[in-house]
Amino acid sequence: MKISKYLIVFLAFWLQAHLEAQTMSDSLHSTKARALLVKSDLLNVLNLKNIPAVHSRKSCNCGCDIKKEAYTSKSSPHLLDAFDFCDSYVFEIKSNWYLYQSISKEIRSILTSHGFNFVNKDILYKSKHGIEYLNVEGEDTLTFYEEKKYKKGKWVIKISLSTPN
């Protein structure tokens, strides 16, 4: 009887540790999957979903490949570049400033809906040399949201999402 109690207690602790390790592993893998879902939703919002990507590769300082996908279309006023680094996904959206308000809110809601809640943190505003900056820092140095509005009507959003291995 005592052996079965000890066995049950041991199995309970082992199972709990195994489940905790599994959820940590799932959360690490789901970050990359969530970044891909963000990319898909960004393509939908920017009306670039059915546009084929132009692929290119570069080498990173750490030796890994940086994969770049460029989406552009004559029918859409937006450009999207998606960079797949070894430890993060970076999205760069270029557009005209008059489309800024509606798209900016949609992009933030996309990030929030996929669990990247850092966009709801404090916003840092700067203005320098005719360029207005809006920056939101994430949990680490590889996670941030940045907007730049230029005087001539150009508008750039850069989103970096950390995807640890």
Short mmCIF file of N, CA and C in Angstrom, two decimals:
data_model
loop_
_atom_site.label_atom_id
_atom_site.label_comp_id
_atom_site.label_asym_id
_atom_site.label_seq_id
_atom_site.Cartn_x
_atom_site.Cartn_y
_atom_site.Cartn_z
N MET A 1 0.82 -1.20 0.00
CA MET A 1 0.00 0.00 0.00
C MET A 1 0.86 1.26 0.00
N LYS A 2 1.94 1.25 0.84
CA LYS A 2 2.82 2.41 0.90
C LYS A 2 3.52 2.63 -0.44
N ILE A 3 3.90 1.54 -1.08
CA ILE A 3 4.60 1.64 -2.36
C ILE A 3 3.69 2.28 -3.40
N SER A 4 2.45 1.90 -3.42
CA SER A 4 1.54 2.48 -4.41
C SER A 4 1.29 3.97 -4.14
N LYS A 5 1.26 4.39 -2.87
CA LYS A 5 1.11 5.82 -2.56
C LYS A 5 2.32 6.60 -3.05
N TYR A 6 3.52 6.05 -2.77
CA TYR A 6 4.74 6.72 -3.23
C TYR A 6 4.80 6.75 -4.75
N LEU A 7 4.37 5.69 -5.36
CA LEU A 7 4.36 5.62 -6.82
C LEU A 7 3.39 6.65 -7.40
N ILE A 8 2.23 6.79 -6.79
CA ILE A 8 1.25 7.78 -7.26
C ILE A 8 1.79 9.19 -7.08
N VAL A 9 2.43 9.48 -5.93
CA VAL A 9 3.00 10.81 -5.69
C VAL A 9 4.11 11.08 -6.70
N PHE A 10 4.98 10.09 -6.92
CA PHE A 10 6.07 10.25 -7.89
C PHE A 10 5.52 10.51 -9.29
N LEU A 11 4.53 9.74 -9.70
CA LEU A 11 3.94 9.92 -11.02
C LEU A 11 3.26 11.29 -11.15
N ALA A 12 2.64 11.75 -10.07
CA ALA A 12 1.99 13.06 -10.11
C ALA A 12 3.02 14.17 -10.32
N PHE A 13 4.14 14.11 -9.57
CA PHE A 13 5.18 15.13 -9.75
C PHE A 13 5.82 15.03 -11.14
N TRP A 14 6.07 13.81 -11.59
CA TRP A 14 6.68 13.62 -12.90
C TRP A 14 5.76 14.16 -14.00
N LEU A 15 4.47 13.85 -13.89
CA LEU A 15 3.52 14.31 -14.90
C LEU A 15 3.41 15.83 -14.90
N GLN A 16 3.40 16.45 -13.72
CA GLN A 16 3.32 17.90 -13.64
C GLN A 16 4.54 18.55 -14.28
N ALA A 17 5.73 18.02 -13.99
CA ALA A 17 6.96 18.57 -14.58
C ALA A 17 6.96 18.38 -16.09
N HIS A 18 6.48 17.24 -16.54
CA HIS A 18 6.42 16.97 -17.98
C HIS A 18 5.45 17.94 -18.67
N LEU A 19 4.30 18.19 -18.06
CA LEU A 19 3.33 19.11 -18.65
C LEU A 19 3.86 20.54 -18.67
N GLU A 20 4.56 20.97 -17.62
CA GLU A 20 5.14 22.31 -17.61
C GLU A 20 6.19 22.46 -18.70
N ALA A 21 7.02 21.43 -18.88
CA ALA A 21 8.03 21.48 -19.95
C ALA A 21 7.35 21.52 -21.31
N GLN A 22 6.26 20.80 -21.47
CA GLN A 22 5.55 20.78 -22.75
C GLN A 22 4.93 22.13 -23.06
N THR A 23 4.32 22.79 -22.06
CA THR A 23 3.72 24.09 -22.32
C THR A 23 4.79 25.13 -22.64
N MET A 24 5.97 25.04 -22.01
CA MET A 24 7.04 25.97 -22.34
C MET A 24 7.50 25.74 -23.77
N SER A 25 7.64 24.48 -24.17
CA SER A 25 8.03 24.17 -25.54
C SER A 25 6.97 24.66 -26.52
N ASP A 26 5.70 24.48 -26.20
CA ASP A 26 4.62 24.95 -27.07
C ASP A 26 4.65 26.46 -27.22
N SER A 27 4.91 27.17 -26.11
CA SER A 27 4.92 28.62 -26.20
C SER A 27 6.08 29.12 -27.04
N LEU A 28 7.23 28.43 -26.99
CA LEU A 28 8.37 28.84 -27.81
C LEU A 28 8.08 28.61 -29.28
N HIS A 29 7.49 27.48 -29.61
CA HIS A 29 7.19 27.19 -31.01
C HIS A 29 6.02 28.03 -31.51
N SER A 30 5.11 28.35 -30.63
CA SER A 30 3.94 29.09 -31.08
C SER A 30 4.27 30.54 -31.42
N THR A 31 5.38 31.06 -30.90
CA THR A 31 5.75 32.44 -31.22
C THR A 31 6.05 32.58 -32.70
N LYS A 32 6.78 31.64 -33.26
CA LYS A 32 7.08 31.67 -34.69
C LYS A 32 5.80 31.46 -35.50
N ALA A 33 4.96 30.55 -35.05
CA ALA A 33 3.69 30.32 -35.75
C ALA A 33 2.80 31.56 -35.68
N ARG A 34 2.79 32.23 -34.53
CA ARG A 34 1.98 33.45 -34.40
C ARG A 34 2.52 34.55 -35.29
N ALA A 35 3.84 34.62 -35.45
CA ALA A 35 4.44 35.62 -36.35
C ALA A 35 4.01 35.36 -37.80
N LEU A 36 3.92 34.09 -38.18
CA LEU A 36 3.45 33.76 -39.53
C LEU A 36 1.98 34.12 -39.71
N LEU A 37 1.19 33.95 -38.66
CA LEU A 37 -0.22 34.36 -38.73
C LEU A 37 -0.35 35.88 -38.85
N VAL A 38 0.53 36.60 -38.16
CA VAL A 38 0.55 38.06 -38.28
C VAL A 38 0.86 38.45 -39.72
N LYS A 39 1.84 37.77 -40.33
CA LYS A 39 2.19 38.06 -41.73
C LYS A 39 1.00 37.83 -42.65
N SER A 40 0.30 36.74 -42.45
CA SER A 40 -0.88 36.44 -43.27
C SER A 40 -1.95 37.51 -43.11
N ASP A 41 -2.20 37.93 -41.86
CA ASP A 41 -3.21 38.97 -41.63
C ASP A 41 -2.78 40.32 -42.19
N LEU A 42 -1.48 40.63 -42.11
CA LEU A 42 -0.98 41.87 -42.69
C LEU A 42 -1.19 41.88 -44.20
N LEU A 43 -0.94 40.75 -44.84
CA LEU A 43 -1.17 40.66 -46.29
C LEU A 43 -2.63 40.88 -46.63
N ASN A 44 -3.53 40.36 -45.80
CA ASN A 44 -4.97 40.59 -46.02
C ASN A 44 -5.33 42.06 -45.88
N VAL A 45 -4.86 42.70 -44.82
CA VAL A 45 -5.19 44.10 -44.57
C VAL A 45 -4.64 45.00 -45.66
N LEU A 46 -3.46 44.68 -46.16
CA LEU A 46 -2.81 45.52 -47.17
C LEU A 46 -3.22 45.15 -48.60
N ASN A 47 -4.17 44.23 -48.75
CA ASN A 47 -4.64 43.76 -50.07
C ASN A 47 -3.51 43.20 -50.92
N LEU A 48 -2.61 42.45 -50.29
CA LEU A 48 -1.49 41.83 -50.99
C LEU A 48 -1.52 40.31 -50.86
N LYS A 49 -2.66 39.75 -50.47
CA LYS A 49 -2.76 38.32 -50.17
C LYS A 49 -2.46 37.45 -51.39
N ASN A 50 -2.95 37.81 -52.55
CA ASN A 50 -2.79 36.96 -53.74
C ASN A 50 -1.59 37.36 -54.59
N ILE A 51 -0.73 38.20 -54.06
CA ILE A 51 0.45 38.66 -54.79
C ILE A 51 1.60 37.70 -54.49
N PRO A 52 2.29 37.20 -55.51
CA PRO A 52 3.44 36.33 -55.24
C PRO A 52 4.60 37.14 -54.65
N ALA A 53 5.31 36.52 -53.76
CA ALA A 53 6.44 37.20 -53.10
C ALA A 53 7.69 37.07 -53.94
N VAL A 54 8.51 38.10 -53.89
CA VAL A 54 9.84 38.04 -54.49
C VAL A 54 10.78 37.63 -53.36
N HIS A 55 11.46 36.50 -53.52
CA HIS A 55 12.30 35.94 -52.47
C HIS A 55 13.77 36.29 -52.70
N SER A 56 14.47 36.56 -51.62
CA SER A 56 15.91 36.74 -51.67
C SER A 56 16.51 36.29 -50.34
N ARG A 57 17.81 36.04 -50.35
CA ARG A 57 18.51 35.58 -49.15
C ARG A 57 19.78 36.38 -48.94
N LYS A 58 20.12 36.55 -47.67
CA LYS A 58 21.38 37.17 -47.28
C LYS A 58 21.94 36.36 -46.13
N SER A 59 23.17 36.62 -45.75
CA SER A 59 23.76 35.96 -44.59
C SER A 59 23.77 36.90 -43.40
N CYS A 60 23.47 36.35 -42.25
CA CYS A 60 23.48 37.10 -41.00
C CYS A 60 24.90 37.06 -40.41
N ASN A 61 25.18 37.92 -39.46
CA ASN A 61 26.48 37.92 -38.80
C ASN A 61 26.74 36.61 -38.06
N CYS A 62 25.70 35.95 -37.60
CA CYS A 62 25.87 34.70 -36.88
C CYS A 62 26.02 33.51 -37.83
N GLY A 63 25.87 33.74 -39.13
CA GLY A 63 26.06 32.67 -40.10
C GLY A 63 24.78 32.08 -40.65
N CYS A 64 23.65 32.45 -40.10
CA CYS A 64 22.38 31.91 -40.60
C CYS A 64 21.91 32.70 -41.82
N ASP A 65 20.93 32.17 -42.50
CA ASP A 65 20.35 32.84 -43.66
C ASP A 65 19.24 33.79 -43.23
N ILE A 66 19.21 34.97 -43.84
CA ILE A 66 18.10 35.89 -43.67
C ILE A 66 17.25 35.76 -44.92
N LYS A 67 16.00 35.38 -44.74
CA LYS A 67 15.09 35.22 -45.87
C LYS A 67 14.21 36.46 -45.97
N LYS A 68 14.17 37.04 -47.16
CA LYS A 68 13.35 38.23 -47.37
C LYS A 68 12.27 37.91 -48.39
N GLU A 69 11.06 38.33 -48.07
CA GLU A 69 9.94 38.23 -49.00
C GLU A 69 9.42 39.64 -49.23
N ALA A 70 9.35 40.04 -50.48
CA ALA A 70 8.87 41.38 -50.82
C ALA A 70 7.54 41.25 -51.55
N TYR A 71 6.53 41.99 -51.08
CA TYR A 71 5.20 41.98 -51.68
C TYR A 71 4.89 43.39 -52.18
N THR A 72 4.60 43.51 -53.45
CA THR A 72 4.23 44.80 -54.02
C THR A 72 3.27 44.57 -55.17
N SER A 73 2.41 45.54 -55.40
CA SER A 73 1.42 45.42 -56.47
C SER A 73 1.05 46.81 -56.96
N LYS A 74 0.74 46.90 -58.24
CA LYS A 74 0.29 48.18 -58.79
C LYS A 74 -1.10 48.55 -58.27
N SER A 75 -1.88 47.54 -57.90
CA SER A 75 -3.24 47.81 -57.44
C SER A 75 -3.30 48.20 -55.96
N SER A 76 -2.21 48.01 -55.22
CA SER A 76 -2.19 48.36 -53.80
C SER A 76 -1.17 49.47 -53.56
N PRO A 77 -1.52 50.47 -52.74
CA PRO A 77 -0.57 51.55 -52.47
C PRO A 77 0.47 51.18 -51.41
N HIS A 78 0.44 49.94 -50.93
CA HIS A 78 1.32 49.51 -49.85
C HIS A 78 2.42 48.58 -50.37
N LEU A 79 3.53 48.55 -49.65
CA LEU A 79 4.61 47.60 -49.87
C LEU A 79 4.85 46.88 -48.56
N LEU A 80 5.10 45.58 -48.61
CA LEU A 80 5.41 44.82 -47.41
C LEU A 80 6.67 44.01 -47.65
N ASP A 81 7.65 44.16 -46.78
CA ASP A 81 8.84 43.33 -46.77
C ASP A 81 8.82 42.53 -45.49
N ALA A 82 8.99 41.21 -45.61
CA ALA A 82 9.02 40.33 -44.44
C ALA A 82 10.40 39.68 -44.38
N PHE A 83 11.09 39.89 -43.27
CA PHE A 83 12.42 39.33 -43.07
C PHE A 83 12.35 38.24 -42.02
N ASP A 84 12.88 37.06 -42.34
CA ASP A 84 12.93 35.95 -41.39
C ASP A 84 14.37 35.80 -40.93
N PHE A 85 14.68 36.36 -39.76
CA PHE A 85 16.00 36.20 -39.16
C PHE A 85 16.00 34.91 -38.34
N CYS A 86 17.16 34.53 -37.83
CA CYS A 86 17.24 33.31 -37.03
C CYS A 86 16.50 33.46 -35.70
N ASP A 87 16.35 34.69 -35.20
CA ASP A 87 15.76 34.89 -33.89
C ASP A 87 14.59 35.87 -33.87
N SER A 88 14.15 36.33 -35.04
CA SER A 88 13.02 37.25 -35.08
C SER A 88 12.43 37.34 -36.48
N TYR A 89 11.20 37.80 -36.54
CA TYR A 89 10.55 38.17 -37.79
C TYR A 89 10.43 39.68 -37.79
N VAL A 90 10.78 40.31 -38.91
CA VAL A 90 10.67 41.75 -39.03
C VAL A 90 9.80 42.05 -40.24
N PHE A 91 8.78 42.88 -40.04
CA PHE A 91 7.89 43.31 -41.12
C PHE A 91 8.09 44.80 -41.32
N GLU A 92 8.26 45.20 -42.57
CA GLU A 92 8.40 46.62 -42.89
C GLU A 92 7.33 46.98 -43.91
N ILE A 93 6.47 47.91 -43.54
CA ILE A 93 5.36 48.33 -44.39
C ILE A 93 5.61 49.76 -44.81
N LYS A 94 5.54 50.00 -46.11
CA LYS A 94 5.72 51.36 -46.64
C LYS A 94 4.45 51.76 -47.35
N SER A 95 4.01 52.98 -47.10
CA SER A 95 2.77 53.45 -47.68
C SER A 95 2.76 54.97 -47.69
N ASN A 96 1.60 55.53 -48.04
CA ASN A 96 1.41 56.98 -48.01
C ASN A 96 0.76 57.38 -46.69
N TRP A 97 1.05 58.58 -46.22
CA TRP A 97 0.59 58.99 -44.90
C TRP A 97 -0.92 59.15 -44.83
N TYR A 98 -1.60 59.39 -45.94
CA TYR A 98 -3.05 59.59 -45.87
C TYR A 98 -3.79 58.28 -45.57
N LEU A 99 -3.13 57.14 -45.71
CA LEU A 99 -3.72 55.85 -45.35
C LEU A 99 -3.35 55.43 -43.93
N TYR A 100 -2.63 56.29 -43.26
CA TYR A 100 -2.01 55.97 -41.98
C TYR A 100 -3.00 55.56 -40.90
N GLN A 101 -4.03 56.37 -40.63
CA GLN A 101 -4.89 56.16 -39.47
C GLN A 101 -5.60 54.81 -39.48
N SER A 102 -6.23 54.47 -40.58
CA SER A 102 -7.01 53.22 -40.59
C SER A 102 -6.11 52.00 -40.55
N ILE A 103 -5.03 52.01 -41.29
CA ILE A 103 -4.15 50.84 -41.35
C ILE A 103 -3.39 50.67 -40.03
N SER A 104 -2.94 51.75 -39.43
CA SER A 104 -2.19 51.67 -38.18
C SER A 104 -3.02 51.00 -37.08
N LYS A 105 -4.27 51.38 -36.96
CA LYS A 105 -5.14 50.78 -35.94
C LYS A 105 -5.38 49.30 -36.23
N GLU A 106 -5.56 48.95 -37.50
CA GLU A 106 -5.78 47.55 -37.85
C GLU A 106 -4.54 46.70 -37.55
N ILE A 107 -3.36 47.24 -37.84
CA ILE A 107 -2.13 46.50 -37.59
C ILE A 107 -1.95 46.25 -36.10
N ARG A 108 -2.22 47.26 -35.29
CA ARG A 108 -2.12 47.09 -33.84
C ARG A 108 -3.12 46.06 -33.33
N SER A 109 -4.32 46.06 -33.88
CA SER A 109 -5.32 45.08 -33.44
C SER A 109 -4.92 43.67 -33.88
N ILE A 110 -4.28 43.54 -35.04
CA ILE A 110 -3.79 42.23 -35.48
C ILE A 110 -2.74 41.71 -34.50
N LEU A 111 -1.80 42.56 -34.13
CA LEU A 111 -0.76 42.14 -33.18
C LEU A 111 -1.36 41.75 -31.84
N THR A 112 -2.31 42.53 -31.36
CA THR A 112 -2.95 42.22 -30.08
C THR A 112 -3.74 40.92 -30.16
N SER A 113 -4.43 40.69 -31.27
CA SER A 113 -5.24 39.48 -31.40
C SER A 113 -4.39 38.21 -31.45
N HIS A 114 -3.13 38.33 -31.85
CA HIS A 114 -2.24 37.17 -31.88
C HIS A 114 -1.34 37.09 -30.65
N GLY A 115 -1.66 37.85 -29.62
CA GLY A 115 -0.96 37.73 -28.35
C GLY A 115 0.25 38.62 -28.19
N PHE A 116 0.53 39.49 -29.13
CA PHE A 116 1.64 40.43 -29.00
C PHE A 116 1.09 41.73 -28.40
N ASN A 117 0.91 41.70 -27.09
CA ASN A 117 0.23 42.79 -26.38
C ASN A 117 1.14 43.97 -26.06
N PHE A 118 2.41 43.90 -26.45
CA PHE A 118 3.32 45.00 -26.16
C PHE A 118 2.90 46.29 -26.85
N VAL A 119 2.10 46.22 -27.91
CA VAL A 119 1.69 47.44 -28.62
C VAL A 119 0.73 48.28 -27.78
N ASN A 120 0.22 47.73 -26.68
CA ASN A 120 -0.66 48.49 -25.80
C ASN A 120 0.11 49.20 -24.69
N LYS A 121 1.44 49.10 -24.71
CA LYS A 121 2.27 49.76 -23.70
C LYS A 121 2.39 51.25 -24.01
N ASP A 122 3.20 51.93 -23.20
CA ASP A 122 3.44 53.36 -23.39
C ASP A 122 4.10 53.62 -24.74
N ILE A 123 3.65 54.68 -25.39
CA ILE A 123 4.16 55.05 -26.71
C ILE A 123 5.13 56.21 -26.56
N LEU A 124 6.28 56.09 -27.20
CA LEU A 124 7.28 57.15 -27.19
C LEU A 124 7.19 57.93 -28.50
N TYR A 125 6.93 59.22 -28.41
CA TYR A 125 6.85 60.09 -29.58
C TYR A 125 8.10 60.95 -29.68
N LYS A 126 8.62 61.10 -30.90
CA LYS A 126 9.75 62.00 -31.15
C LYS A 126 9.53 62.67 -32.49
N SER A 127 10.13 63.83 -32.64
CA SER A 127 10.12 64.51 -33.92
C SER A 127 11.52 65.06 -34.16
N LYS A 128 12.10 64.69 -35.30
CA LYS A 128 13.47 65.08 -35.57
C LYS A 128 13.65 65.26 -37.07
N HIS A 129 14.12 66.41 -37.49
CA HIS A 129 14.40 66.70 -38.90
C HIS A 129 13.18 66.46 -39.80
N GLY A 130 12.02 66.80 -39.32
CA GLY A 130 10.81 66.66 -40.12
C GLY A 130 10.24 65.26 -40.15
N ILE A 131 10.80 64.36 -39.37
CA ILE A 131 10.31 62.99 -39.30
C ILE A 131 9.69 62.78 -37.93
N GLU A 132 8.45 62.30 -37.92
CA GLU A 132 7.77 61.99 -36.66
C GLU A 132 7.95 60.50 -36.37
N TYR A 133 8.41 60.19 -35.17
CA TYR A 133 8.64 58.82 -34.75
C TYR A 133 7.63 58.42 -33.69
N LEU A 134 7.15 57.21 -33.78
CA LEU A 134 6.31 56.61 -32.75
C LEU A 134 6.94 55.26 -32.47
N ASN A 135 7.26 54.97 -31.22
CA ASN A 135 7.97 53.74 -30.90
C ASN A 135 7.35 53.09 -29.67
N VAL A 136 7.16 51.77 -29.73
CA VAL A 136 6.69 50.98 -28.59
C VAL A 136 7.66 49.83 -28.41
N GLU A 137 8.28 49.77 -27.22
CA GLU A 137 9.24 48.71 -26.92
C GLU A 137 8.51 47.46 -26.44
N GLY A 138 9.05 46.31 -26.78
CA GLY A 138 8.47 45.04 -26.35
C GLY A 138 9.15 44.49 -25.12
N GLU A 139 8.98 43.19 -24.90
CA GLU A 139 9.53 42.53 -23.73
C GLU A 139 11.05 42.41 -23.81
N ASP A 140 11.60 42.32 -25.02
CA ASP A 140 13.05 42.22 -25.19
C ASP A 140 13.48 43.16 -26.31
N THR A 141 14.77 43.17 -26.60
CA THR A 141 15.29 44.12 -27.60
C THR A 141 14.88 43.77 -29.02
N LEU A 142 14.44 42.55 -29.26
CA LEU A 142 14.05 42.13 -30.61
C LEU A 142 12.57 42.29 -30.87
N THR A 143 11.83 42.81 -29.92
CA THR A 143 10.39 42.99 -30.09
C THR A 143 10.06 44.48 -29.96
N PHE A 144 9.57 45.07 -31.06
CA PHE A 144 9.21 46.48 -31.03
C PHE A 144 8.26 46.80 -32.18
N TYR A 145 7.64 47.96 -32.08
CA TYR A 145 6.74 48.50 -33.10
C TYR A 145 7.17 49.94 -33.31
N GLU A 146 7.45 50.31 -34.56
CA GLU A 146 7.96 51.65 -34.84
C GLU A 146 7.26 52.21 -36.07
N GLU A 147 6.84 53.46 -35.97
CA GLU A 147 6.25 54.16 -37.12
C GLU A 147 7.07 55.41 -37.39
N LYS A 148 7.26 55.69 -38.67
CA LYS A 148 7.93 56.93 -39.09
C LYS A 148 7.04 57.60 -40.12
N LYS A 149 6.76 58.88 -39.88
CA LYS A 149 6.01 59.67 -40.86
C LYS A 149 6.92 60.78 -41.37
N TYR A 150 7.14 60.80 -42.67
CA TYR A 150 8.02 61.79 -43.28
C TYR A 150 7.21 62.97 -43.79
N LYS A 151 7.86 64.11 -43.96
CA LYS A 151 7.19 65.33 -44.43
C LYS A 151 6.57 65.14 -45.81
N LYS A 152 7.23 64.41 -46.67
CA LYS A 152 6.78 64.29 -48.06
C LYS A 152 5.64 63.29 -48.24
N GLY A 153 5.10 62.79 -47.15
CA GLY A 153 3.94 61.91 -47.25
C GLY A 153 4.27 60.43 -47.17
N LYS A 154 5.52 60.07 -47.02
CA LYS A 154 5.89 58.66 -46.89
C LYS A 154 5.68 58.22 -45.45
N TRP A 155 5.26 56.99 -45.28
CA TRP A 155 4.97 56.44 -43.96
C TRP A 155 5.53 55.03 -43.90
N VAL A 156 6.31 54.71 -42.86
CA VAL A 156 6.95 53.40 -42.73
C VAL A 156 6.64 52.84 -41.34
N ILE A 157 6.18 51.59 -41.32
CA ILE A 157 5.99 50.87 -40.06
C ILE A 157 6.98 49.72 -40.04
N LYS A 158 7.68 49.57 -38.94
CA LYS A 158 8.58 48.44 -38.77
C LYS A 158 8.14 47.68 -37.53
N ILE A 159 7.88 46.39 -37.69
CA ILE A 159 7.45 45.54 -36.59
C ILE A 159 8.46 44.42 -36.46
N SER A 160 9.00 44.23 -35.27
CA SER A 160 9.93 43.14 -35.02
C SER A 160 9.34 42.25 -33.94
N LEU A 161 9.25 40.96 -34.22
CA LEU A 161 8.69 39.99 -33.28
C LEU A 161 9.75 38.95 -32.98
N SER A 162 10.17 38.87 -31.74
CA SER A 162 11.19 37.91 -31.33
C SER A 162 10.64 36.50 -31.41
N THR A 163 11.41 35.60 -32.03
CA THR A 163 11.02 34.19 -32.15
C THR A 163 12.17 33.33 -31.65
N PRO A 164 12.28 33.12 -30.34
CA PRO A 164 13.41 32.34 -29.81
C PRO A 164 13.35 30.90 -30.28
N ASN A 165 14.53 30.30 -30.41
CA ASN A 165 14.60 28.89 -30.85
C ASN A 165 14.28 27.95 -29.72
#
